[in-house]
mmCIF file with all atom_site columns, C-alpha atoms in Angstrom:
data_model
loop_
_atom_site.group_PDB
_atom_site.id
_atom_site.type_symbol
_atom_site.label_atom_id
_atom_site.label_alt_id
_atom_site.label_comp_id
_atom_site.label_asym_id
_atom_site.label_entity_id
_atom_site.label_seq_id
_atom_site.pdbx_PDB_ins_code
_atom_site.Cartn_x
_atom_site.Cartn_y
_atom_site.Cartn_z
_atom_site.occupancy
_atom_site.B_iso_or_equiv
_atom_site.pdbx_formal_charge
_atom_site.auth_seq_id
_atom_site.auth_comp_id
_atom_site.auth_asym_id
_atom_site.auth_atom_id
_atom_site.pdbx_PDB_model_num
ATOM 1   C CA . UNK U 1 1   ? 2.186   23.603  9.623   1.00 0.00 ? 1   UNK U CA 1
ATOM 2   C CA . UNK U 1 2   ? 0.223   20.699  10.760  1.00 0.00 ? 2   UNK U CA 1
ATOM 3   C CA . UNK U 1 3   ? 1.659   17.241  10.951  1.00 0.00 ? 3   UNK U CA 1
ATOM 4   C CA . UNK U 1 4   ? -0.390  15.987  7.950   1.00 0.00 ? 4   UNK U CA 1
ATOM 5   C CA . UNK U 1 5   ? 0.781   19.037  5.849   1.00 0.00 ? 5   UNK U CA 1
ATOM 6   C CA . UNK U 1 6   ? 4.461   18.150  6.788   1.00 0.00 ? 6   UNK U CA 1
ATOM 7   C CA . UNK U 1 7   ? 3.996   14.289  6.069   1.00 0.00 ? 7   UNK U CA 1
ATOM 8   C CA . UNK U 1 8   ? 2.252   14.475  2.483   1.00 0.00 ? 8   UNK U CA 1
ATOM 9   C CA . UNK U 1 9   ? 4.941   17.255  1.983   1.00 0.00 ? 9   UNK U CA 1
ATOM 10  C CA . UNK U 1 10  ? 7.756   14.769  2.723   1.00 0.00 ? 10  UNK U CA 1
ATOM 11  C CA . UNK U 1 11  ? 6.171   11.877  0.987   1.00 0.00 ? 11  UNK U CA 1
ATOM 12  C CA . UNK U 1 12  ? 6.022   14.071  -2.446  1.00 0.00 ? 12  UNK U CA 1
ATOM 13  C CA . UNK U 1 13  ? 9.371   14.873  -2.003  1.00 0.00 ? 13  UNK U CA 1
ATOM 14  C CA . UNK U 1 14  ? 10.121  10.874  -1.804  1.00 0.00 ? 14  UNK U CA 1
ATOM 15  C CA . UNK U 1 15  ? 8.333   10.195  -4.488  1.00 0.00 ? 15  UNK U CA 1
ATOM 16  C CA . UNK U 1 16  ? 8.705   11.590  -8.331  1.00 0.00 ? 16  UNK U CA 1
ATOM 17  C CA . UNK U 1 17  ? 6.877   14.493  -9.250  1.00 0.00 ? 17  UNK U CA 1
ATOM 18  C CA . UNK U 1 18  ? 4.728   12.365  -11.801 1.00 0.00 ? 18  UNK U CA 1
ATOM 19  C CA . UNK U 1 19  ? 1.166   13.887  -10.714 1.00 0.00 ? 19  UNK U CA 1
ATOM 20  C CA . UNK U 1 20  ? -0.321  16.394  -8.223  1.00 0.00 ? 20  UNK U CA 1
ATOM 21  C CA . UNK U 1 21  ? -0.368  15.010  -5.003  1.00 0.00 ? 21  UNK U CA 1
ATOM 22  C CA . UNK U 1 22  ? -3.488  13.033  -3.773  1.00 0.00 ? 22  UNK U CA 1
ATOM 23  C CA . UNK U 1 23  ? -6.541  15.272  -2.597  1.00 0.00 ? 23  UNK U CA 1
ATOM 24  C CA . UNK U 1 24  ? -6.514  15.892  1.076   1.00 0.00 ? 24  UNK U CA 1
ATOM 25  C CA . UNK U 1 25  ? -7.355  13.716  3.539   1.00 0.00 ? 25  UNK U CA 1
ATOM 26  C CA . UNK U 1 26  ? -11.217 12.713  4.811   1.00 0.00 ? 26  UNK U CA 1
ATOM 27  C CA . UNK U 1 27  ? -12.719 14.982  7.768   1.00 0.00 ? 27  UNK U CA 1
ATOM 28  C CA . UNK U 1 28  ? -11.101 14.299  11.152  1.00 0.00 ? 28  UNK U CA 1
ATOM 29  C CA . UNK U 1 29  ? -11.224 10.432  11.986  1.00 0.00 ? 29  UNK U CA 1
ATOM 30  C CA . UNK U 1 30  ? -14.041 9.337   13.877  1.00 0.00 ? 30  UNK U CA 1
ATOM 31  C CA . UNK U 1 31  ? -11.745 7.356   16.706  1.00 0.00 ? 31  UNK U CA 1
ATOM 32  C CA . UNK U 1 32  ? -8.350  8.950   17.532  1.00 0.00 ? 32  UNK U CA 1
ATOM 33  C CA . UNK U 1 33  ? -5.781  7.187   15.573  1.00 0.00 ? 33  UNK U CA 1
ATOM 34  C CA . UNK U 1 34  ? -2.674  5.970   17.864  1.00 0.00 ? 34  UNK U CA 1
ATOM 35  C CA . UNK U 1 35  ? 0.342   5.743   14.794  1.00 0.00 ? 35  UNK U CA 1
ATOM 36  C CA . UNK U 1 36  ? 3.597   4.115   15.781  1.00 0.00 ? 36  UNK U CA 1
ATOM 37  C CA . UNK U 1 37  ? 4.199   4.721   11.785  1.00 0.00 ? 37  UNK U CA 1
ATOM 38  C CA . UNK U 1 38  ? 4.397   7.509   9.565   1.00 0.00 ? 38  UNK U CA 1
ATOM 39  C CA . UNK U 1 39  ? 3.539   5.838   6.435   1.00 0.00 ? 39  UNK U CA 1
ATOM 40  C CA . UNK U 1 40  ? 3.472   1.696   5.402   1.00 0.00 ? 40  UNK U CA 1
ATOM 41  C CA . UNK U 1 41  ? 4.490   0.303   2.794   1.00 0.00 ? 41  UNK U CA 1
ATOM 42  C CA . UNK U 1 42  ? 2.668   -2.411  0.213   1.00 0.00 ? 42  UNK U CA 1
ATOM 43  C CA . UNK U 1 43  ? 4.286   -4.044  -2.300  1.00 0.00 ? 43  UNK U CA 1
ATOM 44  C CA . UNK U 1 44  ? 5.076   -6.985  -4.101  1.00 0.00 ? 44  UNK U CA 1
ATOM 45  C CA . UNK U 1 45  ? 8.453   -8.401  -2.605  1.00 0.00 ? 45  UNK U CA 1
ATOM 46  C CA . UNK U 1 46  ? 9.267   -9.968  -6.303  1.00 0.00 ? 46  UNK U CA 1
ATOM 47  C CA . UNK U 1 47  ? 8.502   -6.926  -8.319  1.00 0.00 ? 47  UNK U CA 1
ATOM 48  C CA . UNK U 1 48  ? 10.064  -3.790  -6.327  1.00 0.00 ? 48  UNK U CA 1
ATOM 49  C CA . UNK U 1 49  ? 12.499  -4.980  -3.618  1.00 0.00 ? 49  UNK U CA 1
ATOM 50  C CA . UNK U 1 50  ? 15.690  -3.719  -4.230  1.00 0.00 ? 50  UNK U CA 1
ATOM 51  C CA . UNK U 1 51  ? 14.211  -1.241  -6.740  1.00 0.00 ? 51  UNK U CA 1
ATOM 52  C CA . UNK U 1 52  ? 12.049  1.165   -5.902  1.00 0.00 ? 52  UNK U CA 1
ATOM 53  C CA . UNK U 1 53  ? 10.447  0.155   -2.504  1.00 0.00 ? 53  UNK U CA 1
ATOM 54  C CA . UNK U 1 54  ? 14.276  0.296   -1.274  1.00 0.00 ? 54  UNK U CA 1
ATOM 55  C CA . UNK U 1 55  ? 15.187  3.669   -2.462  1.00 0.00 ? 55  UNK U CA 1
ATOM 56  C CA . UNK U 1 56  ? 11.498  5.198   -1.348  1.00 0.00 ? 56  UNK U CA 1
ATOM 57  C CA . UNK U 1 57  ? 12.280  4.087   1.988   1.00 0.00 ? 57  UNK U CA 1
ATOM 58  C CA . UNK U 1 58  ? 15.750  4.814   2.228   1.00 0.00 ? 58  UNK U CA 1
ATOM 59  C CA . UNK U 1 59  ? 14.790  8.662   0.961   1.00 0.00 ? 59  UNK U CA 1
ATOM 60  C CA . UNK U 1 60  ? 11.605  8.493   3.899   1.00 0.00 ? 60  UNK U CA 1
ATOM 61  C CA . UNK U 1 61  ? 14.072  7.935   6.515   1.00 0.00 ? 61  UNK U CA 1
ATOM 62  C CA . UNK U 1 62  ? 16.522  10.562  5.282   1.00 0.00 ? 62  UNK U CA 1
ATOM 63  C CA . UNK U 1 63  ? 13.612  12.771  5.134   1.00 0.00 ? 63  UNK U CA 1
ATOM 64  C CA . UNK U 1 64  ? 12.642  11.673  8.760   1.00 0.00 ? 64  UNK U CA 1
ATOM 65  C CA . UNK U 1 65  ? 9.446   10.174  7.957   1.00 0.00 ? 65  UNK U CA 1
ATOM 66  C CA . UNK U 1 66  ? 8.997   6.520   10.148  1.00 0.00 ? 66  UNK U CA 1
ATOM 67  C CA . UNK U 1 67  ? 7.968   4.007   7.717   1.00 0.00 ? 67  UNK U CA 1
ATOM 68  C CA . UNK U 1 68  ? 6.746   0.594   8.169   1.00 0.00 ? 68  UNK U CA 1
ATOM 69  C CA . UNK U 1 69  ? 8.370   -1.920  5.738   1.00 0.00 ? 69  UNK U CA 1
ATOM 70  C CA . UNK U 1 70  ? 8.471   -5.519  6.684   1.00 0.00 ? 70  UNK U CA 1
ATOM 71  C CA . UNK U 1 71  ? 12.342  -6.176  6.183   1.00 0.00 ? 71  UNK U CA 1
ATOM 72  C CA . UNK U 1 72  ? 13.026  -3.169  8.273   1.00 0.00 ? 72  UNK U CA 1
ATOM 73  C CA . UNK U 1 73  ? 11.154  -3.466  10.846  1.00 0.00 ? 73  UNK U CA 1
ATOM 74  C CA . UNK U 1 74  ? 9.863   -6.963  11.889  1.00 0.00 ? 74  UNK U CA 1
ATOM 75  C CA . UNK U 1 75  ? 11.899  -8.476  14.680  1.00 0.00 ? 75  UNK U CA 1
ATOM 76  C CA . UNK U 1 76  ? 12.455  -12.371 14.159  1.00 0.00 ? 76  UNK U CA 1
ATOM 77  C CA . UNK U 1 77  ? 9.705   -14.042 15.823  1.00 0.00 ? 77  UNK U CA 1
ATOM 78  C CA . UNK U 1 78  ? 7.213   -12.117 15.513  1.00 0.00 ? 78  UNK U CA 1
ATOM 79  C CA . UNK U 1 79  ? 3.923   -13.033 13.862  1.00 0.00 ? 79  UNK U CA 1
ATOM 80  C CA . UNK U 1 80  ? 4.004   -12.119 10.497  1.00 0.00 ? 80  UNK U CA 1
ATOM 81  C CA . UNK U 1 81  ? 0.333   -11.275 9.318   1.00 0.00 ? 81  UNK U CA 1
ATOM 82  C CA . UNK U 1 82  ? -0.482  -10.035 12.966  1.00 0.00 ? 82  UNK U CA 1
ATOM 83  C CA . UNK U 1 83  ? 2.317   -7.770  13.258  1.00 0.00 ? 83  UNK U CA 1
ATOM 84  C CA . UNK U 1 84  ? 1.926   -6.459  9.763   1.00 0.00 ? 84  UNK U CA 1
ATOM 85  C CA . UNK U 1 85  ? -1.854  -5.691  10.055  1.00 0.00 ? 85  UNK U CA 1
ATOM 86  C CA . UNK U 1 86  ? -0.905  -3.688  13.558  1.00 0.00 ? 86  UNK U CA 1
ATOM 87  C CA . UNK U 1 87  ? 1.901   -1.592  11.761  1.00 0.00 ? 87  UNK U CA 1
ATOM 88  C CA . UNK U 1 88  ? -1.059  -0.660  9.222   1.00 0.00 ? 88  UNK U CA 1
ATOM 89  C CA . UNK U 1 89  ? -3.574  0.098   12.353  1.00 0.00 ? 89  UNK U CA 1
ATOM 90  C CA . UNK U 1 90  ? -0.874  2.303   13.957  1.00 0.00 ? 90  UNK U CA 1
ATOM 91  C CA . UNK U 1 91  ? 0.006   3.930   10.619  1.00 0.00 ? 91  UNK U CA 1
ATOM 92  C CA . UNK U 1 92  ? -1.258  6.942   9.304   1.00 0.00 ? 92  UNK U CA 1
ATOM 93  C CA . UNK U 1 93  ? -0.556  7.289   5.344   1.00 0.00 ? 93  UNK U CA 1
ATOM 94  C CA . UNK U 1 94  ? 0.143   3.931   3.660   1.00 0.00 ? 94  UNK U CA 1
ATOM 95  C CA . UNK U 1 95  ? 2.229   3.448   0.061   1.00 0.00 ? 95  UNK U CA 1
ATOM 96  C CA . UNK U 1 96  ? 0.422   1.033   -1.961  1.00 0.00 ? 96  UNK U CA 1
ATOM 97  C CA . UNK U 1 97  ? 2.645   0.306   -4.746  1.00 0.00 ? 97  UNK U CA 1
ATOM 98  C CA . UNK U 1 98  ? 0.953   -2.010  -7.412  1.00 0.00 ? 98  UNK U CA 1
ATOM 99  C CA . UNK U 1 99  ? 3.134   -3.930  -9.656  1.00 0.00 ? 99  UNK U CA 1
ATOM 100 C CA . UNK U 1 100 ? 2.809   -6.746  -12.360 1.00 0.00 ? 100 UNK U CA 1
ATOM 101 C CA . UNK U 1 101 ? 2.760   -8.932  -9.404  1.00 0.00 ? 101 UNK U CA 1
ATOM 102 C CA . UNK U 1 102 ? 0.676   -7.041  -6.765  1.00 0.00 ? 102 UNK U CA 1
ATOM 103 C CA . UNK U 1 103 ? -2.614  -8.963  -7.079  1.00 0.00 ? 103 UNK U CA 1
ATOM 104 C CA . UNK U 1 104 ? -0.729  -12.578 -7.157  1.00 0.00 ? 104 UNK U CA 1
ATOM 105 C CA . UNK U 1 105 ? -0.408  -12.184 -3.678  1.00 0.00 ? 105 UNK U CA 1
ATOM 106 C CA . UNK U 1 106 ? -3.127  -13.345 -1.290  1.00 0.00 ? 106 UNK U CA 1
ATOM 107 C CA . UNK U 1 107 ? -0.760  -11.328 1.566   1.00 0.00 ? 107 UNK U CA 1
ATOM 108 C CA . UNK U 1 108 ? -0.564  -8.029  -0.608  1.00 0.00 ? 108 UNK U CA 1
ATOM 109 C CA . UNK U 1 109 ? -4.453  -8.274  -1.334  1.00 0.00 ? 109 UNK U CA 1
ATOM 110 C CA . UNK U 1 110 ? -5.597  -8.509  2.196   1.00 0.00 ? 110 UNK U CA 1
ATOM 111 C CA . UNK U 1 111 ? -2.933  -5.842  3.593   1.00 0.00 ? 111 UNK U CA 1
ATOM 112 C CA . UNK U 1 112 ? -4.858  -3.715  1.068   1.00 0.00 ? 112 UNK U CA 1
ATOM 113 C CA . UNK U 1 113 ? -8.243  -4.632  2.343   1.00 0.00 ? 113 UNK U CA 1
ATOM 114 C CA . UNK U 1 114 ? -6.936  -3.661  5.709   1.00 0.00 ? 114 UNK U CA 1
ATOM 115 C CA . UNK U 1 115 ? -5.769  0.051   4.415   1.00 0.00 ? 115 UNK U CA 1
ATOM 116 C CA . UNK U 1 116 ? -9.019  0.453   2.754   1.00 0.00 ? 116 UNK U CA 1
ATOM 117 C CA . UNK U 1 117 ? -11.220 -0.526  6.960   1.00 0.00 ? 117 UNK U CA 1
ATOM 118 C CA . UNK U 1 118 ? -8.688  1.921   8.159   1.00 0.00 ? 118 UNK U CA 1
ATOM 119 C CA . UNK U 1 119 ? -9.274  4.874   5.555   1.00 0.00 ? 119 UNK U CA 1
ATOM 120 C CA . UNK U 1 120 ? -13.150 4.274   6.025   1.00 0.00 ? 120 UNK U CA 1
ATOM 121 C CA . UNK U 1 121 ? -12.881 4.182   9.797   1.00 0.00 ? 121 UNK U CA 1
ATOM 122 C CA . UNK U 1 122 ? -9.549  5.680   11.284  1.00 0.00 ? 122 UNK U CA 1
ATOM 123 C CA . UNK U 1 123 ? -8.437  8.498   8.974   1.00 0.00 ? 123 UNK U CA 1
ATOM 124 C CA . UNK U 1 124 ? -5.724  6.126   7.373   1.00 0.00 ? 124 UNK U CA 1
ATOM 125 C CA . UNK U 1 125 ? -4.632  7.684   4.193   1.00 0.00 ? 125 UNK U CA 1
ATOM 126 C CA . UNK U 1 126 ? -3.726  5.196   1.135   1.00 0.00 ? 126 UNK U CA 1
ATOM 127 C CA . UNK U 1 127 ? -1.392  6.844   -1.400  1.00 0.00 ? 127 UNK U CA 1
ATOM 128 C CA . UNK U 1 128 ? -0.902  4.739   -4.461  1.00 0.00 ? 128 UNK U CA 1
ATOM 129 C CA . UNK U 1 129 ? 2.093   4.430   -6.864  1.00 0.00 ? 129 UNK U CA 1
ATOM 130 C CA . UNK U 1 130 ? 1.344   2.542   -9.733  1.00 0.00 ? 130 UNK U CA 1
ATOM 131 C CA . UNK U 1 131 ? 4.859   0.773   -11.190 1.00 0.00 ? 131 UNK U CA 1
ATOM 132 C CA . UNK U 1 132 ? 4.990   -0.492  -14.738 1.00 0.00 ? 132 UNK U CA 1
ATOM 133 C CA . UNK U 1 133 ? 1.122   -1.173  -14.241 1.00 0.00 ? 133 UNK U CA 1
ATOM 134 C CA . UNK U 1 134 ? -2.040  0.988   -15.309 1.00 0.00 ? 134 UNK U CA 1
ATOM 135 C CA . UNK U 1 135 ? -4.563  2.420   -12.756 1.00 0.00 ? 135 UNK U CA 1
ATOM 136 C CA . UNK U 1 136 ? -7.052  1.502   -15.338 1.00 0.00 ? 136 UNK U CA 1
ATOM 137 C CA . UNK U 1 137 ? -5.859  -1.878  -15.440 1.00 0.00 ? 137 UNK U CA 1
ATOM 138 C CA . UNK U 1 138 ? -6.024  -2.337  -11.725 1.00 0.00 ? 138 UNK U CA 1
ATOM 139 C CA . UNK U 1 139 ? -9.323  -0.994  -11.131 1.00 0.00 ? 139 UNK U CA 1
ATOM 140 C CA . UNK U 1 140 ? -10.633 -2.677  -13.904 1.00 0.00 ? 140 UNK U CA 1
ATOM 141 C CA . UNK U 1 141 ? -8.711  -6.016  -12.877 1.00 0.00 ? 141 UNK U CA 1
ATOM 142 C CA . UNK U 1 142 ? -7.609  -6.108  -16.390 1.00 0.00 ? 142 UNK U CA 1
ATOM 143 C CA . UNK U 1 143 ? -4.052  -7.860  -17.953 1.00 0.00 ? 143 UNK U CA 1
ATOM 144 C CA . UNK U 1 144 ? -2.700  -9.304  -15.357 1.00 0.00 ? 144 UNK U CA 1
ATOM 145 C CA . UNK U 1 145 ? -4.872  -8.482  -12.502 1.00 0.00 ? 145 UNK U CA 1
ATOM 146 C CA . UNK U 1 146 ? -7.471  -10.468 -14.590 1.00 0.00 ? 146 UNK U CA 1
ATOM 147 C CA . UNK U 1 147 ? -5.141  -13.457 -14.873 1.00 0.00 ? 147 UNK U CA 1
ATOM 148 C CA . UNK U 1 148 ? -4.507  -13.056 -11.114 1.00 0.00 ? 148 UNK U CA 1
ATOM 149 C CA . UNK U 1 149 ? -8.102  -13.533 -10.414 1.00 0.00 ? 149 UNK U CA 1
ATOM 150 C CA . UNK U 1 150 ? -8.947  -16.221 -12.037 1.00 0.00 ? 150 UNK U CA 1
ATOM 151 C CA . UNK U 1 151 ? -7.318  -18.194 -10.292 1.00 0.00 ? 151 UNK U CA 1
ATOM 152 C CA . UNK U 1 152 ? -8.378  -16.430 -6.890  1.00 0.00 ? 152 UNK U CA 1
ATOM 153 C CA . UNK U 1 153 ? -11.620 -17.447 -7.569  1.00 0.00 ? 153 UNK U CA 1
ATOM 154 C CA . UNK U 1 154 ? -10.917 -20.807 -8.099  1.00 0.00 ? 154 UNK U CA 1
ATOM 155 C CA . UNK U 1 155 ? -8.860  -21.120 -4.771  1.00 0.00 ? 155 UNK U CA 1
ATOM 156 C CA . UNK U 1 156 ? -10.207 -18.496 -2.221  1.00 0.00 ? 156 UNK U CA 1
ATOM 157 C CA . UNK U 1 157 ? -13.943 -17.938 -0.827  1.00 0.00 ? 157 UNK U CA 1
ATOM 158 C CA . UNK U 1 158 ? -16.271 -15.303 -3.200  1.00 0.00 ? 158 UNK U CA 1
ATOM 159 C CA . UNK U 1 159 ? -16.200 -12.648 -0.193  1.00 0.00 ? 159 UNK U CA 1
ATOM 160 C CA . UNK U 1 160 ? -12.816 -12.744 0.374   1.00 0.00 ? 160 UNK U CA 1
ATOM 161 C CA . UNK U 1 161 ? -11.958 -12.262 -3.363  1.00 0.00 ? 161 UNK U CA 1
ATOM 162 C CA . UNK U 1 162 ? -14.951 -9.180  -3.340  1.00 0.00 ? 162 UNK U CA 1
ATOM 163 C CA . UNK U 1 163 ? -13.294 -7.830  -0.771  1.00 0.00 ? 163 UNK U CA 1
ATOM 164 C CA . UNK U 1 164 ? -9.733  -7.896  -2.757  1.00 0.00 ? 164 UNK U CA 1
ATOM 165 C CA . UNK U 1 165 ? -11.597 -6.279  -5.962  1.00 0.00 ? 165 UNK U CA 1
ATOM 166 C CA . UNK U 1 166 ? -13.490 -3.575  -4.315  1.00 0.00 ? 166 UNK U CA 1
ATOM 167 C CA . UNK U 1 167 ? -10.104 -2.747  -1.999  1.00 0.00 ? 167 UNK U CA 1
ATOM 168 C CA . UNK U 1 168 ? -8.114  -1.993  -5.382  1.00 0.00 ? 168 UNK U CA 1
ATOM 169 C CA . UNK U 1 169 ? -11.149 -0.234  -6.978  1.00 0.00 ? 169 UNK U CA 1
ATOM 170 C CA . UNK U 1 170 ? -11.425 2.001   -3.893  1.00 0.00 ? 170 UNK U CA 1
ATOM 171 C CA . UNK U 1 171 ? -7.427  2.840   -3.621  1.00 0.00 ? 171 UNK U CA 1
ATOM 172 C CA . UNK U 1 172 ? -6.720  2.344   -7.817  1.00 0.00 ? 172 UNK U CA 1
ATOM 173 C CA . UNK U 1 173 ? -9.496  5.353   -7.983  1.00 0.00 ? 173 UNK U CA 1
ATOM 174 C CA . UNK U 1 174 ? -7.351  7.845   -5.467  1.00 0.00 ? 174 UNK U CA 1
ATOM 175 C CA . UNK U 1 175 ? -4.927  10.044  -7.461  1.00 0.00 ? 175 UNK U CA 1
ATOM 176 C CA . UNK U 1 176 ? -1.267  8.893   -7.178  1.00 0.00 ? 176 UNK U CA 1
ATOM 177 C CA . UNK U 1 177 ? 1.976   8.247   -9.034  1.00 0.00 ? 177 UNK U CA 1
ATOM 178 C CA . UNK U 1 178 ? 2.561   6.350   -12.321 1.00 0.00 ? 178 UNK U CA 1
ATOM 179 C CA . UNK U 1 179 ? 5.860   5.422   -13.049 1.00 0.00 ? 179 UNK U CA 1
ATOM 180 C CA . UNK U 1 180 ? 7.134   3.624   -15.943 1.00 0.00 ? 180 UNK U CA 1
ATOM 181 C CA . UNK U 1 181 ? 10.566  1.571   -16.644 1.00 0.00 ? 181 UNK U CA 1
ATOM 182 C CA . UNK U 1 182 ? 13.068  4.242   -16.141 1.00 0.00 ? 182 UNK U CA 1
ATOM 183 C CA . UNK U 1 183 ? 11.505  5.854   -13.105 1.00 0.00 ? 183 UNK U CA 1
#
C-alpha cells in the first residue's frame, strides 16, 4: 500500500464519515516534495480550538499520522508566518477547516493561498472540512464570507484579496466533509 493510500486512509478514519473521500491526488508532483508533515492544519483559532481541530489532531496522532498544528508544534521564538508557511511547504495533505470565522482572518486566508501554490506546483493535497459553514457559501463568498470581504477590500490591496477568493474557490470546489452542530 503506498504511503498516500495509507495517509488518506488514516485521515478518513480521523474524520466523520460525512462524504466519500476526496478524489485522488494530481499526477506525480513536478519537483520532489521534502514533507517534515503528514498533514497541516487550517483553521480559525476562535471557531474550532478546543473543539474539533483538538480532537482531529489528537485522533491523527493516535493514528500515527504527523500533523502540523501551530500550538503543537511551534517552538517559542520562532517566526510565526515563516515557520507556518514552511510546515505547509514540507507538508503533504493539508486540513482546511472553514468556519464562521475562517475568512476574518488575513493569517487563515493567506495560509490558504499558500496550500493552493503548493497543490498547483508540489503535489500538496488540500482536504477541506467545512464546520457549521456551506461549501456553497464559501465558494460563493456568500453570508459571512461576504461580510468578511467587504471589509478586506477596504483594508488590503485588490491582488491580495483575488488571491484569497480564488484560493477558497479552488479548495471550497474539492470534495470534503460537512459537519454541522453536533458533529
Amino acid at each position: 500500500m503506498s504511503t498516500n493510500t495509507l495517509l488518506r486512509r488514516n485521515l478518513s478514519l480521523a474524520l466523520p464519515p460525512t462524504s466519500p473521500l476526496p478524489p485522488p491526488p494530481p499526477p506525480p508532483p513536478r519537483a520532489p516534495l521534502l514533507s517534515s508533515y503528514d498533514v497541516f492544519l487550517s483553521f480559525r483559532w476562535e471557531d474550532v480550538r478546543g473543539k474539533f481541530v483538538d480532537h482531529l489532531y489528537a485522533r491523527l496522532q493516535g493514528l500515527k499520522v504527523d500533523a502540523f498544528m501551530d500550538e503543537k508544534k511551534l517552538a517559542r521564538g520562532e517566526v510565526i508566518e515563516k515557520s507556518i508557511l514552511t510546515a505547509i511547504e514540507r507538508s503533504r495533505f493539508s486540513v482546511v477547516v472553514f468556519s464562521l470565522r475562517y475568512a476574518d482572518s488575513e493569517w487563515c486566508l493567506d495560509e490558504l493561498v499558500k496550500i493552493v501554490r503548493c497543490a498547483q506546483n508540489k503535489g500538496h493535497v488540500a482536504m477541506p472540512v467545512f464546520f457549521h459553514v456551506s461549501p456553497d457559501d464559501v465558494a460563493g463568498q456568500a453570508g459571512v464570507y461576504e461580510e468578511a470581504f467587504v471589509k478586506h477590500e477596504k483594508g488590503f490591496k485588490r491582488k491580495r484579496v483575488e488571491n484569497w477568493r480564488k484560493a477558497l474557490i479552488t479548495v471550497a470546489g474539492i470534495s470534503g466533509w460537512c459537519l454541522g452542530e453536533n458533529e
